[in-house]
Amino acid sequence: QVQLVESGGGLVQAGGSLRLSCAASESIFSFLVMSWHRQAPGKQRDLVVSLTRGGSTYTADSVKDRFTISRDNAKNTVYLQMNNLKPEDTAVYYCQANRNGLNYWGKGTLVTVDS
């Protein structure tokens, strides 16, 4: 069974940076798409960034020019670099892997941005 484990969340001041990691239990190259989603309190879970096997990326407008997704195939890890964080970025961040029409989720990591 696929396991995804997120790490790197925490409390940061507005304007600061964090890098989240998502470690997969198997080769991330086996997945068609790897992505990060977030869910703020009382809100729905939204897609933030995604990265296809072929290297194409998508970035939500709300985080454009601030968040970047990347991967290290050798470590089976996907990263989310978050810069210039804002209080509205406060949320639980989830890693997702898609393969053969199935979505796999991690348990999430909490990011809190203090103004």
XYZ file of C-alpha atoms in Angstrom:
115
model
C 0.000 0.000 0.000
C 1.262 3.455 -0.909
C 2.293 5.601 2.027
C 2.952 9.318 1.877
C 4.450 11.097 4.874
C 4.549 14.878 5.020
C 6.925 16.842 7.203
C 8.285 20.344 7.601
C 5.243 22.191 8.844
C 5.299 24.543 11.791
C 4.840 28.095 12.970
C 6.405 30.868 10.925
C 6.150 34.653 10.863
C 4.541 36.374 7.907
C 7.113 36.892 5.191
C 9.043 33.803 6.217
C 9.704 30.550 4.387
C 9.153 26.846 4.928
C 9.933 23.748 2.908
C 7.570 20.831 3.170
C 8.591 17.307 2.272
C 6.498 14.373 1.145
C 8.269 11.033 1.367
C 6.701 8.192 -0.602
C 7.002 4.494 0.198
C 7.799 3.713 -3.431
C 9.208 5.370 -6.499
C 7.507 8.689 -7.144
C 8.179 8.157 -10.826
C 5.481 5.501 -10.754
C 2.887 8.189 -10.159
C 1.346 10.200 -12.961
C 0.944 13.312 -10.823
C 2.246 14.423 -7.440
C 0.583 17.401 -5.835
C 0.135 19.470 -2.708
C -3.252 20.495 -1.406
C -4.252 22.538 1.613
C -7.241 22.860 3.858
C -7.792 25.866 6.078
C -10.127 25.641 9.085
C -13.742 25.547 7.969
C -12.835 25.487 4.284
C -12.593 22.896 1.550
C -9.369 21.254 0.517
C -7.829 23.010 -2.472
C -5.099 22.143 -4.937
C -2.015 24.319 -4.485
C 0.610 22.940 -6.853
C 1.132 19.831 -8.946
C 3.917 18.143 -10.874
C 3.447 15.528 -13.567
C 5.744 12.645 -14.299
C 6.832 14.493 -17.413
C 7.743 17.597 -15.459
C 4.770 19.873 -16.154
C 3.656 21.997 -13.243
C 0.544 23.800 -12.130
C 0.474 26.555 -9.513
C -2.673 28.109 -8.064
C -2.977 31.845 -8.584
C -3.089 32.455 -4.834
C 0.474 31.147 -4.411
C 2.003 31.973 -7.768
C 5.531 33.380 -7.545
C 5.717 32.248 -3.905
C 5.351 28.447 -3.877
C 7.345 25.927 -5.912
C 7.030 22.164 -6.217
C 10.054 19.995 -6.901
C 11.121 16.379 -6.531
C 14.087 14.190 -5.789
C 13.515 10.880 -7.531
C 16.437 9.220 -5.758
C 14.862 10.016 -2.388
C 11.281 9.340 -3.498
C 10.431 12.759 -2.122
C 8.449 15.722 -3.346
C 8.982 19.173 -1.888
C 6.952 22.329 -1.527
C 9.054 25.439 -1.118
C 6.944 28.239 0.338
C 8.296 31.779 0.393
C 6.838 35.092 1.520
C 4.236 33.290 3.600
C 1.040 35.091 4.500
C -1.463 34.499 7.318
C -3.945 33.244 4.737
C -1.550 30.402 3.914
C -2.334 28.897 7.315
C -3.690 25.409 6.684
C -3.019 21.712 6.868
C -0.983 20.783 3.806
C -1.523 17.388 2.228
C 0.540 15.492 -0.294
C -1.296 13.511 -2.983
C -0.093 10.942 -5.495
C -2.151 9.865 -8.483
C -1.751 6.613 -10.357
C -4.135 4.632 -12.526
C -7.045 6.821 -11.504
C -6.426 6.359 -7.809
C -5.468 9.121 -5.406
C -3.289 8.466 -2.393
C -3.064 10.952 0.475
C -0.741 11.670 3.316
C -2.021 12.642 6.752
C -0.962 16.247 6.382
C 1.285 18.724 8.101
C 0.111 21.939 9.750
C 1.471 25.290 8.647
C 0.638 28.310 10.778
C 1.617 31.777 9.626
C 1.585 34.395 12.355
C 1.011 37.997 11.445
